[in-house]
Amino acid sequence: MLESQPKSLTTSYLTRLIFALGLPQDTSPNRAPGDIKPSWKWNTSLMGHPSPNKRAEYRQALSQVNWYLKQPGSRYGFILTDRELVVFRRSNNIGWVELATSIPFALGGSPSQPQPVPLALWYLGMLAAQDQGDARWNM
């Protein structure tokens, strides 16, 4: 479908690539589901928190997005807070996920080096659009 389209990074091309507009209505999959949380409610430091309740909150958010991934059969997902982006990949059908290193918003950016969070979200869309099955991934 997309092979005849120019490979430039136009909005139209990216929209077709990421959202599979050629599919019949109501069948387009959500290729990279995610969730947005405030950092005071969820962040990666909760993973090793001494409180079992805080660790459970950390796992609950991952479980929630994992469920979002399972519904349309998507492989890639994310959690975005006001402080960081966490990207992960569903590795099998029993719920295992691989987490990439958290990307903090504090890294900033410059004209020659774009801010990493929007760039990572774009890359996530590209990974999801060109899903190669169980191939390894890097974020």
Coordinates of C-alpha atoms in Angstrom, one line a residue:
M1 CA 0.0 0.0 0.0
L2 CA 2.7 2.5 1.0
E3 CA 5.4 1.5 -1.5
S4 CA 4.1 3.8 -4.2
Q5 CA 4.1 6.8 -1.7
P6 CA 7.2 9.0 -1.4
K7 CA 9.3 8.2 1.6
S8 CA 9.6 11.8 2.8
L9 CA 8.5 12.5 6.3
T10 CA 5.4 14.4 5.4
T11 CA 2.5 14.5 7.8
S12 CA 0.3 12.7 5.2
Y13 CA 2.9 9.9 4.8
L14 CA 3.4 9.5 8.5
T15 CA -0.3 9.4 9.2
R16 CA -0.8 6.6 6.7
L17 CA 2.2 4.7 8.0
I18 CA 1.3 5.0 11.7
F19 CA -2.5 4.7 11.6
A20 CA -3.0 2.4 8.6
L21 CA -5.6 4.6 7.0
G22 CA -6.2 2.0 4.2
L23 CA -8.0 -0.4 6.5
P24 CA -11.8 -0.5 6.6
Q25 CA -13.5 1.9 9.0
D26 CA -13.4 0.8 12.6
T27 CA -10.6 -1.7 12.0
S28 CA -7.5 0.5 12.3
P29 CA -5.4 -0.8 15.2
N30 CA -3.9 1.4 17.9
R31 CA -0.3 0.5 17.1
A32 CA 1.3 2.2 20.1
P33 CA -1.2 2.6 23.0
G34 CA -0.1 4.6 26.0
D35 CA -1.1 6.4 29.1
I36 CA -0.4 9.8 30.5
K37 CA 0.1 10.1 34.3
P38 CA 1.2 12.9 36.6
S39 CA 4.7 12.2 38.0
W40 CA 3.5 12.5 41.6
K41 CA 1.2 9.5 40.9
W42 CA 3.5 7.4 38.8
N43 CA 7.3 7.4 38.0
T44 CA 10.1 4.9 37.5
S45 CA 11.4 5.4 41.0
L46 CA 8.4 3.6 42.4
M47 CA 9.7 0.3 40.9
G48 CA 12.2 -0.1 43.8
H49 CA 10.2 1.8 46.5
P50 CA 10.3 0.3 50.0
S51 CA 6.5 0.4 50.3
P52 CA 4.8 -2.6 48.7
N53 CA 1.8 -0.3 47.9
K54 CA 4.0 2.1 45.9
R55 CA 5.5 -0.8 44.0
A56 CA 2.0 -2.1 43.3
E57 CA 1.0 1.3 41.9
Y58 CA 4.1 1.1 39.6
R59 CA 3.1 -2.3 38.3
Q60 CA -0.6 -1.4 38.0
A61 CA 0.2 1.4 35.5
L62 CA 2.3 -1.1 33.4
S63 CA -0.5 -3.7 33.7
Q64 CA -3.0 -1.1 32.5
V65 CA -1.0 -0.2 29.3
N66 CA -0.2 -3.9 28.8
W67 CA -4.0 -4.5 28.6
Y68 CA -4.3 -1.6 26.1
L69 CA -1.6 -3.4 24.0
K70 CA -3.3 -6.7 24.2
Q71 CA -6.7 -5.5 22.9
P72 CA -5.7 -4.6 19.3
G73 CA -2.6 -6.9 19.4
S74 CA -0.1 -4.1 19.5
R75 CA 3.5 -4.7 20.5
Y76 CA 4.7 -1.2 21.6
G77 CA 3.4 1.1 24.3
F78 CA 4.4 4.0 26.6
I79 CA 3.7 5.9 29.8
L80 CA 4.2 9.6 29.6
T81 CA 4.5 11.8 32.7
D82 CA 5.3 15.5 33.1
R83 CA 8.9 14.4 33.9
E84 CA 9.7 11.3 31.8
L85 CA 8.8 8.9 29.0
V86 CA 8.9 5.2 29.5
V87 CA 8.6 3.0 26.4
F88 CA 8.1 -0.7 26.4
R89 CA 7.4 -3.6 24.2
R90 CA 5.1 -6.5 24.8
S91 CA 7.2 -9.6 24.2
N92 CA 4.7 -12.4 24.3
N93 CA 1.0 -13.2 24.8
I94 CA 1.2 -13.9 28.5
G95 CA 2.0 -10.3 29.4
W96 CA 5.7 -9.9 29.6
V97 CA 7.0 -6.5 28.7
E98 CA 10.5 -5.2 28.0
L99 CA 11.1 -1.6 29.3
A100 CA 13.5 0.8 27.7
T101 CA 15.5 3.2 29.9
S102 CA 13.4 6.1 31.1
I103 CA 13.8 9.3 29.0
P104 CA 13.6 12.4 31.2
F105 CA 12.2 15.7 29.9
A106 CA 15.1 17.4 31.7
L107 CA 17.5 16.4 28.9
G108 CA 16.3 19.4 26.9
G109 CA 17.3 19.9 23.3
S110 CA 18.8 22.2 20.7
P111 CA 18.3 22.8 17.0
S112 CA 21.0 20.3 16.1
Q113 CA 20.0 17.8 18.7
P114 CA 16.1 17.6 19.1
Q115 CA 14.5 17.1 22.4
P116 CA 14.6 13.4 23.1
V117 CA 11.0 12.8 24.3
P118 CA 9.2 13.9 21.1
L119 CA 11.9 12.2 19.0
A120 CA 11.4 9.0 21.0
L121 CA 7.6 9.1 20.5
W122 CA 8.1 9.6 16.8
Y123 CA 10.6 6.6 16.8
L124 CA 8.0 4.6 18.7
G125 CA 5.5 5.3 16.0
M126 CA 8.0 4.1 13.4
L127 CA 8.7 0.9 15.3
A128 CA 5.0 0.2 15.6
A129 CA 4.3 0.9 12.0
Q130 CA 7.2 -1.3 10.8
D131 CA 6.7 -4.1 13.4
Q132 CA 9.2 -6.8 12.7
G133 CA 7.7 -9.3 15.1
D134 CA 10.1 -10.6 17.7
A135 CA 13.1 -8.7 16.3
R136 CA 15.2 -6.9 18.8
W137 CA 14.6 -3.2 19.4
N138 CA 16.6 -0.3 20.7
M139 CA 15.3 2.9 22.3

